[in-house]
Amino acid sequence: MSGFSFSFSGDDIEESSVNDPDPEPLSTYKTHAAETGSLRRAPAPAFPIAGQALLAPESHDFESMIKALPSKISYGMLAVTLDDGSQISIPRRELWDVRLQLMAEDDDEGLKNLGQDDVKTGVYEGGFKSWESSVDVVKVLHGRRESFLGEQLRVLELGCGTALPSLALFQWLLEISLSGKAGPTSGLDLGLADYNPTVLQLVTLPNLLLSWAQVTRSETWEVEGDLEIDEALVQEFLTSLESSRITVSFFSGAWSTEFSRLVVLNMGTEPSRLTIIGAETIYSPAALKSFADTLAELLQTLPAGEKSSLVAAKKVYFGVGGSMEDFCDSMRAKGFVVEQIREESNGVRRAVVEVKSLT
């Protein structure tokens, strides 16, 4: 097992890394312990033991995951300044709240994954943290948001973790749906995939619920605090998604042909506009190969009208081996068209590319 850090400042993206130089402060880091309510242990360890095979692909029942949530989750807000100068605020479950839940469940392996290493190959793929490139995808999606209106969308985020791009798109579409401006054919089939099922349960799903609560409770929503979760709120959440024609699927495990087949089985029922998102997924040669192979399979086999993928990453992962150039070469060799649509030169150089089929 290998562990390494990408040498980002701090444990997670800070507001200053995505906002203007002097942003309006949104939140202050909490130091008190929050009550997490009733906690439930997963039926099997979520993280593999060193030396064991990679986690097998698995789909997870949405409503069963919701029932396993604690009675309270604590959150803060990440404000992203967009290219037009406006802001989107995305709520995220606090990492200290995740740590408290893991401590209550005696999940020592999960606690280790909240330590110093950004990635432990084959064990933990960095899903508890928000990565810089995911913010770049949020900005790209915002610039294209008008093109998503009135269509049936299928969006799959691979290596989603905190799922910032999916949350941003989810918030925009939910706001439009609740305002009554959505067209009769609009809707969202959202797939969220992370190597670790514990990341999906402890971070991805709570963040989705928080984003929904922020939109539906905008008049009373605070920039930091606790969201109380009870049966009434859960039912309101599920009813709201249904009325907005939003479905959600969760997948875990290693990228592979088996993973692709599982996604197609669960999300490949009807043709629709397909966008596959990946941020910080090509950090090493091994990760790059498995991601590129899986992305190609999904773009070729998922039924859709317009198919594309937005992939964001650092130009080069020094000391690790992955690079955006190698990824683009790999996808072109597989017969896809690759175009760079965004580049960030401040700090570590990053880029967003769009991958499309030739046909």
PDB file of N, CA, C and O in Angstrom, residues 132-191:
ATOM      1  N   GLU A 132      -9.125  20.923  -5.663  1.00  0.00           N
ATOM      2  CA  GLU A 132      -9.142  22.171  -6.428  1.00  0.00           C
ATOM      3  C   GLU A 132      -9.769  22.011  -7.813  1.00  0.00           C
ATOM      4  O   GLU A 132     -10.522  22.876  -8.265  1.00  0.00           O
ATOM      5  N   SER A 133      -9.458  20.930  -8.483  1.00  0.00           N
ATOM      6  CA  SER A 133      -9.962  20.760  -9.847  1.00  0.00           C
ATOM      7  C   SER A 133     -11.478  20.620  -9.895  1.00  0.00           C
ATOM      8  O   SER A 133     -12.100  20.924 -10.916  1.00  0.00           O
ATOM      9  N   SER A 134     -12.076  20.149  -8.808  1.00  0.00           N
ATOM     10  CA  SER A 134     -13.536  20.039  -8.795  1.00  0.00           C
ATOM     11  C   SER A 134     -14.186  21.413  -8.871  1.00  0.00           C
ATOM     12  O   SER A 134     -15.269  21.575  -9.444  1.00  0.00           O
ATOM     13  N   VAL A 135     -13.532  22.417  -8.307  1.00  0.00           N
ATOM     14  CA  VAL A 135     -14.038  23.791  -8.403  1.00  0.00           C
ATOM     15  C   VAL A 135     -13.958  24.287  -9.840  1.00  0.00           C
ATOM     16  O   VAL A 135     -14.836  25.012 -10.319  1.00  0.00           O
ATOM     17  N   ASP A 136     -12.905  23.888 -10.552  1.00  0.00           N
ATOM     18  CA  ASP A 136     -12.788  24.270 -11.966  1.00  0.00           C
ATOM     19  C   ASP A 136     -13.970  23.729 -12.770  1.00  0.00           C
ATOM     20  O   ASP A 136     -14.493  24.414 -13.662  1.00  0.00           O
ATOM     21  N   VAL A 137     -14.407  22.508 -12.469  1.00  0.00           N
ATOM     22  CA  VAL A 137     -15.553  21.928 -13.180  1.00  0.00           C
ATOM     23  C   VAL A 137     -16.833  22.677 -12.833  1.00  0.00           C
ATOM     24  O   VAL A 137     -17.698  22.879 -13.690  1.00  0.00           O
ATOM     25  N   VAL A 138     -16.975  23.099 -11.579  1.00  0.00           N
ATOM     26  CA  VAL A 138     -18.140  23.896 -11.189  1.00  0.00           C
ATOM     27  C   VAL A 138     -18.238  25.136 -12.076  1.00  0.00           C
ATOM     28  O   VAL A 138     -19.322  25.492 -12.564  1.00  0.00           O
ATOM     29  N   LYS A 139     -17.115  25.777 -12.325  1.00  0.00           N
ATOM     30  CA  LYS A 139     -17.121  26.997 -13.143  1.00  0.00           C
ATOM     31  C   LYS A 139     -17.487  26.695 -14.592  1.00  0.00           C
ATOM     32  O   LYS A 139     -18.211  27.466 -15.234  1.00  0.00           O
ATOM     33  N   VAL A 140     -17.015  25.575 -15.112  1.00  0.00           N
ATOM     34  CA  VAL A 140     -17.368  25.184 -16.477  1.00  0.00           C
ATOM     35  C   VAL A 140     -18.870  24.892 -16.575  1.00  0.00           C
ATOM     36  O   VAL A 140     -19.553  25.337 -17.510  1.00  0.00           O
ATOM     37  N   LEU A 141     -19.393  24.137 -15.615  1.00  0.00           N
ATOM     38  CA  LEU A 141     -20.818  23.806 -15.631  1.00  0.00           C
ATOM     39  C   LEU A 141     -21.681  25.053 -15.537  1.00  0.00           C
ATOM     40  O   LEU A 141     -22.724  25.159 -16.184  1.00  0.00           O
ATOM     41  N   HIS A 142     -21.246  26.018 -14.725  1.00  0.00           N
ATOM     42  CA  HIS A 142     -22.013  27.261 -14.597  1.00  0.00           C
ATOM     43  C   HIS A 142     -22.086  27.987 -15.932  1.00  0.00           C
ATOM     44  O   HIS A 142     -23.140  28.513 -16.313  1.00  0.00           O
ATOM     45  N   GLY A 143     -20.975  28.003 -16.666  1.00  0.00           N
ATOM     46  CA  GLY A 143     -20.974  28.665 -17.960  1.00  0.00           C
ATOM     47  C   GLY A 143     -21.878  27.996 -18.980  1.00  0.00           C
ATOM     48  O   GLY A 143     -22.301  28.633 -19.949  1.00  0.00           O
ATOM     49  N   ARG A 144     -22.193  26.727 -18.747  1.00  0.00           N
ATOM     50  CA  ARG A 144     -23.029  25.973 -19.689  1.00  0.00           C
ATOM     51  C   ARG A 144     -24.427  25.695 -19.157  1.00  0.00           C
ATOM     52  O   ARG A 144     -25.187  24.951 -19.793  1.00  0.00           O
ATOM     53  N   ARG A 145     -24.763  26.251 -18.034  1.00  0.00           N
ATOM     54  CA  ARG A 145     -25.989  25.830 -17.346  1.00  0.00           C
ATOM     55  C   ARG A 145     -27.243  26.047 -18.193  1.00  0.00           C
ATOM     56  O   ARG A 145     -28.196  25.265 -18.103  1.00  0.00           O
ATOM     57  N   GLU A 146     -27.258  27.096 -19.010  1.00  0.00           N
ATOM     58  CA  GLU A 146     -28.444  27.360 -19.824  1.00  0.00           C
ATOM     59  C   GLU A 146     -28.688  26.237 -20.832  1.00  0.00           C
ATOM     60  O   GLU A 146     -29.841  25.947 -21.180  1.00  0.00           O
ATOM     61  N   SER A 147     -27.616  25.581 -21.276  1.00  0.00           N
ATOM     62  CA  SER A 147     -27.761  24.524 -22.278  1.00  0.00           C
ATOM     63  C   SER A 147     -28.371  23.259 -21.691  1.00  0.00           C
ATOM     64  O   SER A 147     -28.804  22.378 -22.438  1.00  0.00           O
ATOM     65  N   PHE A 148     -28.386  23.155 -20.360  1.00  0.00           N
ATOM     66  CA  PHE A 148     -28.940  21.963 -19.727  1.00  0.00           C
ATOM     67  C   PHE A 148     -30.460  22.035 -19.558  1.00  0.00           C
ATOM     68  O   PHE A 148     -31.098  21.027 -19.253  1.00  0.00           O
ATOM     69  N   LEU A 149     -31.021  23.209 -19.727  1.00  0.00           N
ATOM     70  CA  LEU A 149     -32.442  23.391 -19.455  1.00  0.00           C
ATOM     71  C   LEU A 149     -33.307  22.714 -20.509  1.00  0.00           C
ATOM     72  O   LEU A 149     -32.975  22.708 -21.695  1.00  0.00           O
ATOM     73  N   GLY A 150     -34.425  22.151 -20.063  1.00  0.00           N
ATOM     74  CA  GLY A 150     -35.382  21.566 -20.980  1.00  0.00           C
ATOM     75  C   GLY A 150     -34.980  20.212 -21.532  1.00  0.00           C
ATOM     76  O   GLY A 150     -35.640  19.689 -22.421  1.00  0.00           O
ATOM     77  N   GLU A 151     -33.896  19.627 -21.022  1.00  0.00           N
ATOM     78  CA  GLU A 151     -33.448  18.327 -21.490  1.00  0.00           C
ATOM     79  C   GLU A 151     -33.475  17.313 -20.357  1.00  0.00           C
ATOM     80  O   GLU A 151     -33.357  17.669 -19.184  1.00  0.00           O
ATOM     81  N   GLN A 152     -33.611  16.048 -20.727  1.00  0.00           N
ATOM     82  CA  GLN A 152     -33.413  14.965 -19.770  1.00  0.00           C
ATOM     83  C   GLN A 152     -31.914  14.712 -19.674  1.00  0.00           C
ATOM     84  O   GLN A 152     -31.268  14.352 -20.649  1.00  0.00           O
ATOM     85  N   LEU A 153     -31.361  14.918 -18.493  1.00  0.00           N
ATOM     86  CA  LEU A 153     -29.920  14.834 -18.307  1.00  0.00           C
ATOM     87  C   LEU A 153     -29.537  13.564 -17.570  1.00  0.00           C
ATOM     88  O   LEU A 153     -30.234  13.134 -16.637  1.00  0.00           O
ATOM     89  N   ARG A 154     -28.432  12.993 -17.971  1.00  0.00           N
ATOM     90  CA  ARG A 154     -27.813  11.912 -17.205  1.00  0.00           C
ATOM     91  C   ARG A 154     -26.403  12.374 -16.877  1.00  0.00           C
ATOM     92  O   ARG A 154     -25.592  12.641 -17.768  1.00  0.00           O
ATOM     93  N   VAL A 155     -26.110  12.505 -15.590  1.00  0.00           N
ATOM     94  CA  VAL A 155     -24.811  12.984 -15.136  1.00  0.00           C
ATOM     95  C   VAL A 155     -24.212  11.936 -14.207  1.00  0.00           C
ATOM     96  O   VAL A 155     -24.861  11.488 -13.256  1.00  0.00           O
ATOM     97  N   LEU A 156     -22.984  11.547 -14.488  1.00  0.00           N
ATOM     98  CA  LEU A 156     -22.261  10.578 -13.668  1.00  0.00           C
ATOM     99  C   LEU A 156     -20.949  11.200 -13.239  1.00  0.00           C
ATOM    100  O   LEU A 156     -20.147  11.606 -14.089  1.00  0.00           O
ATOM    101  N   GLU A 157     -20.718  11.294 -11.939  1.00  0.00           N
ATOM    102  CA  GLU A 157     -19.441  11.810 -11.441  1.00  0.00           C
ATOM    103  C   GLU A 157     -18.628  10.649 -10.882  1.00  0.00           C
ATOM    104  O   GLU A 157     -19.018  10.014  -9.898  1.00  0.00           O
ATOM    105  N   LEU A 158     -17.482  10.401 -11.513  1.00  0.00           N
ATOM    106  CA  LEU A 158     -16.575   9.336 -11.096  1.00  0.00           C
ATOM    107  C   LEU A 158     -15.560   9.894 -10.100  1.00  0.00           C
ATOM    108  O   LEU A 158     -15.004  10.975 -10.310  1.00  0.00           O
ATOM    109  N   GLY A 159     -15.315   9.144  -9.017  1.00  0.00           N
ATOM    110  CA  GLY A 159     -14.423   9.645  -7.981  1.00  0.00           C
ATOM    111  C   GLY A 159     -14.983  10.887  -7.335  1.00  0.00           C
ATOM    112  O   GLY A 159     -14.278  11.868  -7.091  1.00  0.00           O
ATOM    113  N   CYS A 160     -16.277  10.859  -7.016  1.00  0.00           N
ATOM    114  CA  CYS A 160     -16.998  12.086  -6.654  1.00  0.00           C
ATOM    115  C   CYS A 160     -16.572  12.680  -5.311  1.00  0.00           C
ATOM    116  O   CYS A 160     -16.498  13.893  -5.175  1.00  0.00           O
ATOM    117  N   GLY A 161     -16.330  11.859  -4.284  1.00  0.00           N
ATOM    118  CA  GLY A 161     -15.978  12.399  -2.978  1.00  0.00           C
ATOM    119  C   GLY A 161     -17.036  13.357  -2.467  1.00  0.00           C
ATOM    120  O   GLY A 161     -18.208  13.009  -2.326  1.00  0.00           O
ATOM    121  N   THR A 162     -16.658  14.609  -2.222  1.00  0.00           N
ATOM    122  CA  THR A 162     -17.611  15.613  -1.736  1.00  0.00           C
ATOM    123  C   THR A 162     -18.557  16.084  -2.832  1.00  0.00           C
ATOM    124  O   THR A 162     -19.530  16.772  -2.551  1.00  0.00           O
ATOM    125  N   ALA A 163     -18.262  15.755  -4.093  1.00  0.00           N
ATOM    126  CA  ALA A 163     -19.190  15.930  -5.235  1.00  0.00           C
ATOM    127  C   ALA A 163     -19.546  17.376  -5.531  1.00  0.00           C
ATOM    128  O   ALA A 163     -20.687  17.685  -5.888  1.00  0.00           O
ATOM    129  N   LEU A 164     -18.602  18.282  -5.454  1.00  0.00           N
ATOM    130  CA  LEU A 164     -18.905  19.697  -5.679  1.00  0.00           C
ATOM    131  C   LEU A 164     -19.537  19.971  -7.049  1.00  0.00           C
ATOM    132  O   LEU A 164     -20.541  20.698  -7.125  1.00  0.00           O
ATOM    133  N   PRO A 165     -19.008  19.431  -8.163  1.00  0.00           N
ATOM    134  CA  PRO A 165     -19.659  19.719  -9.458  1.00  0.00           C
ATOM    135  C   PRO A 165     -21.095  19.217  -9.520  1.00  0.00           C
ATOM    136  O   PRO A 165     -21.991  19.932  -9.991  1.00  0.00           O
ATOM    137  N   SER A 166     -21.332  18.003  -9.048  1.00  0.00           N
ATOM    138  CA  SER A 166     -22.695  17.456  -9.070  1.00  0.00           C
ATOM    139  C   SER A 166     -23.625  18.247  -8.173  1.00  0.00           C
ATOM    140  O   SER A 166     -24.797  18.469  -8.514  1.00  0.00           O
ATOM    141  N   LEU A 167     -23.128  18.693  -7.028  1.00  0.00           N
ATOM    142  CA  LEU A 167     -23.957  19.480  -6.116  1.00  0.00           C
ATOM    143  C   LEU A 167     -24.341  20.810  -6.751  1.00  0.00           C
ATOM    144  O   LEU A 167     -25.486  21.262  -6.605  1.00  0.00           O
ATOM    145  N   ALA A 168     -23.394  21.452  -7.431  1.00  0.00           N
ATOM    146  CA  ALA A 168     -23.694  22.728  -8.078  1.00  0.00           C
ATOM    147  C   ALA A 168     -24.778  22.554  -9.134  1.00  0.00           C
ATOM    148  O   ALA A 168     -25.753  23.323  -9.179  1.00  0.00           O
ATOM    149  N   LEU A 169     -24.633  21.540  -9.983  1.00  0.00           N
ATOM    150  CA  LEU A 169     -25.635  21.288 -11.019  1.00  0.00           C
ATOM    151  C   LEU A 169     -26.971  20.906 -10.397  1.00  0.00           C
ATOM    152  O   LEU A 169     -28.035  21.368 -10.841  1.00  0.00           O
ATOM    153  N   PHE A 170     -26.934  20.096  -9.364  1.00  0.00           N
ATOM    154  CA  PHE A 170     -28.144  19.693  -8.649  1.00  0.00           C
ATOM    155  C   PHE A 170     -28.875  20.914  -8.097  1.00  0.00           C
ATOM    156  O   PHE A 170     -30.099  21.035  -8.232  1.00  0.00           O
ATOM    157  N   GLN A 171     -28.139  21.842  -7.492  1.00  0.00           N
ATOM    158  CA  GLN A 171     -28.764  23.043  -6.931  1.00  0.00           C
ATOM    159  C   GLN A 171     -29.412  23.895  -8.016  1.00  0.00           C
ATOM    160  O   GLN A 171     -30.546  24.350  -7.865  1.00  0.00           O
ATOM    161  N   TRP A 172     -28.705  24.101  -9.115  1.00  0.00           N
ATOM    162  CA  TRP A 172     -29.259  24.937 -10.193  1.00  0.00           C
ATOM    163  C   TRP A 172     -30.543  24.334 -10.752  1.00  0.00           C
ATOM    164  O   TRP A 172     -31.542  25.028 -10.916  1.00  0.00           O
ATOM    165  N   LEU A 173     -30.506  23.027 -11.041  1.00  0.00           N
ATOM    166  CA  LEU A 173     -31.671  22.383 -11.632  1.00  0.00           C
ATOM    167  C   LEU A 173     -32.831  22.307 -10.655  1.00  0.00           C
ATOM    168  O   LEU A 173     -33.996  22.455 -11.034  1.00  0.00           O
ATOM    169  N   LEU A 174     -32.530  22.087  -9.370  1.00  0.00           N
ATOM    170  CA  LEU A 174     -33.585  22.031  -8.363  1.00  0.00           C
ATOM    171  C   LEU A 174     -34.246  23.395  -8.203  1.00  0.00           C
ATOM    172  O   LEU A 174     -35.478  23.498  -8.094  1.00  0.00           O
ATOM    173  N   GLU A 175     -33.446  24.444  -8.182  1.00  0.00           N
ATOM    174  CA  GLU A 175     -34.003  25.797  -8.078  1.00  0.00           C
ATOM    175  C   GLU A 175     -34.938  26.099  -9.238  1.00  0.00           C
ATOM    176  O   GLU A 175     -36.026  26.652  -9.055  1.00  0.00           O
ATOM    177  N   ILE A 176     -34.533  25.730 -10.439  1.00  0.00           N
ATOM    178  CA  ILE A 176     -35.360  25.967 -11.626  1.00  0.00           C
ATOM    179  C   ILE A 176     -36.632  25.142 -11.566  1.00  0.00           C
ATOM    180  O   ILE A 176     -37.733  25.620 -11.865  1.00  0.00           O
ATOM    181  N   SER A 177     -36.515  23.882 -11.162  1.00  0.00           N
ATOM    182  CA  SER A 177     -37.682  23.011 -11.070  1.00  0.00           C
ATOM    183  C   SER A 177     -38.697  23.536 -10.060  1.00  0.00           C
ATOM    184  O   SER A 177     -39.900  23.595 -10.335  1.00  0.00           O
ATOM    185  N   LEU A 178     -38.222  23.947  -8.900  1.00  0.00           N
ATOM    186  CA  LEU A 178     -39.127  24.438  -7.860  1.00  0.00           C
ATOM    187  C   LEU A 178     -39.740  25.789  -8.225  1.00  0.00           C
ATOM    188  O   LEU A 178     -40.804  26.140  -7.711  1.00  0.00           O
ATOM    189  N   SER A 179     -39.063  26.511  -9.123  1.00  0.00           N
ATOM    190  CA  SER A 179     -39.620  27.799  -9.551  1.00  0.00           C
ATOM    191  C   SER A 179     -40.694  27.632 -10.617  1.00  0.00           C
ATOM    192  O   SER A 179     -41.372  28.588 -10.977  1.00  0.00           O
ATOM    193  N   GLY A 180     -40.824  26.404 -11.147  1.00  0.00           N
ATOM    194  CA  GLY A 180     -41.829  26.141 -12.165  1.00  0.00           C
ATOM    195  C   GLY A 180     -41.405  26.505 -13.567  1.00  0.00           C
ATOM    196  O   GLY A 180     -42.216  26.490 -14.493  1.00  0.00           O
ATOM    197  N   LYS A 181     -40.108  26.788 -13.766  1.00  0.00           N
ATOM    198  CA  LYS A 181     -39.634  27.211 -15.076  1.00  0.00           C
ATOM    199  C   LYS A 181     -39.103  26.058 -15.920  1.00  0.00           C
ATOM    200  O   LYS A 181     -38.709  26.253 -17.057  1.00  0.00           O
ATOM    201  N   ALA A 182     -39.031  24.861 -15.367  1.00  0.00           N
ATOM    202  CA  ALA A 182     -38.472  23.735 -16.106  1.00  0.00           C
ATOM    203  C   ALA A 182     -39.413  23.285 -17.204  1.00  0.00           C
ATOM    204  O   ALA A 182     -40.633  23.331 -17.078  1.00  0.00           O
ATOM    205  N   GLY A 183     -38.846  22.832 -18.316  1.00  0.00           N
ATOM    206  CA  GLY A 183     -39.642  22.346 -19.431  1.00  0.00           C
ATOM    207  C   GLY A 183     -40.210  20.973 -19.130  1.00  0.00           C
ATOM    208  O   GLY A 183     -39.783  20.292 -18.200  1.00  0.00           O
ATOM    209  N   PRO A 184     -41.157  20.520 -19.929  1.00  0.00           N
ATOM    210  CA  PRO A 184     -41.833  19.252 -19.672  1.00  0.00           C
ATOM    211  C   PRO A 184     -40.933  18.035 -19.808  1.00  0.00           C
ATOM    212  O   PRO A 184     -41.233  16.981 -19.275  1.00  0.00           O
ATOM    213  N   THR A 185     -39.818  18.145 -20.542  1.00  0.00           N
ATOM    214  CA  THR A 185     -38.936  16.992 -20.727  1.00  0.00           C
ATOM    215  C   THR A 185     -37.715  17.041 -19.829  1.00  0.00           C
ATOM    216  O   THR A 185     -36.829  16.224 -19.952  1.00  0.00           O
ATOM    217  N   SER A 186     -37.627  18.028 -18.944  1.00  0.00           N
ATOM    218  CA  SER A 186     -36.441  18.169 -18.110  1.00  0.00           C
ATOM    219  C   SER A 186     -36.437  17.148 -16.987  1.00  0.00           C
ATOM    220  O   SER A 186     -37.462  16.616 -16.580  1.00  0.00           O
ATOM    221  N   GLY A 187     -35.255  16.876 -16.488  1.00  0.00           N
ATOM    222  CA  GLY A 187     -35.082  15.934 -15.397  1.00  0.00           C
ATOM    223  C   GLY A 187     -33.615  15.610 -15.274  1.00  0.00           C
ATOM    224  O   GLY A 187     -32.803  15.934 -16.150  1.00  0.00           O
ATOM    225  N   LEU A 188     -33.244  14.954 -14.172  1.00  0.00           N
ATOM    226  CA  LEU A 188     -31.848  14.644 -13.912  1.00  0.00           C
ATOM    227  C   LEU A 188     -31.729  13.237 -13.364  1.00  0.00           C
ATOM    228  O   LEU A 188     -32.349  12.890 -12.362  1.00  0.00           O
ATOM    229  N   ASP A 189     -30.932  12.428 -14.039  1.00  0.00           N
ATOM    230  CA  ASP A 189     -30.558  11.104 -13.559  1.00  0.00           C
ATOM    231  C   ASP A 189     -29.111  11.213 -13.104  1.00  0.00           C
ATOM    232  O   ASP A 189     -28.193  11.243 -13.925  1.00  0.00           O
ATOM    233  N   LEU A 190     -28.898  11.308 -11.795  1.00  0.00           N
ATOM    234  CA  LEU A 190     -27.583  11.615 -11.231  1.00  0.00           C
ATOM    235  C   LEU A 190     -26.940  10.357 -10.665  1.00  0.00           C
ATOM    236  O   LEU A 190     -27.524   9.675  -9.825  1.00  0.00           O
ATOM    237  N   GLY A 191     -25.739  10.059 -11.126  1.00  0.00           N
ATOM    238  CA  GLY A 191     -24.963   8.948 -10.593  1.00  0.00           C
ATOM    239  C   GLY A 191     -23.735   9.461  -9.870  1.00  0.00           C
ATOM    240  O   GLY A 191     -22.992  10.301 -10.402  1.00  0.00           O
TER     241      GLY A 191
END
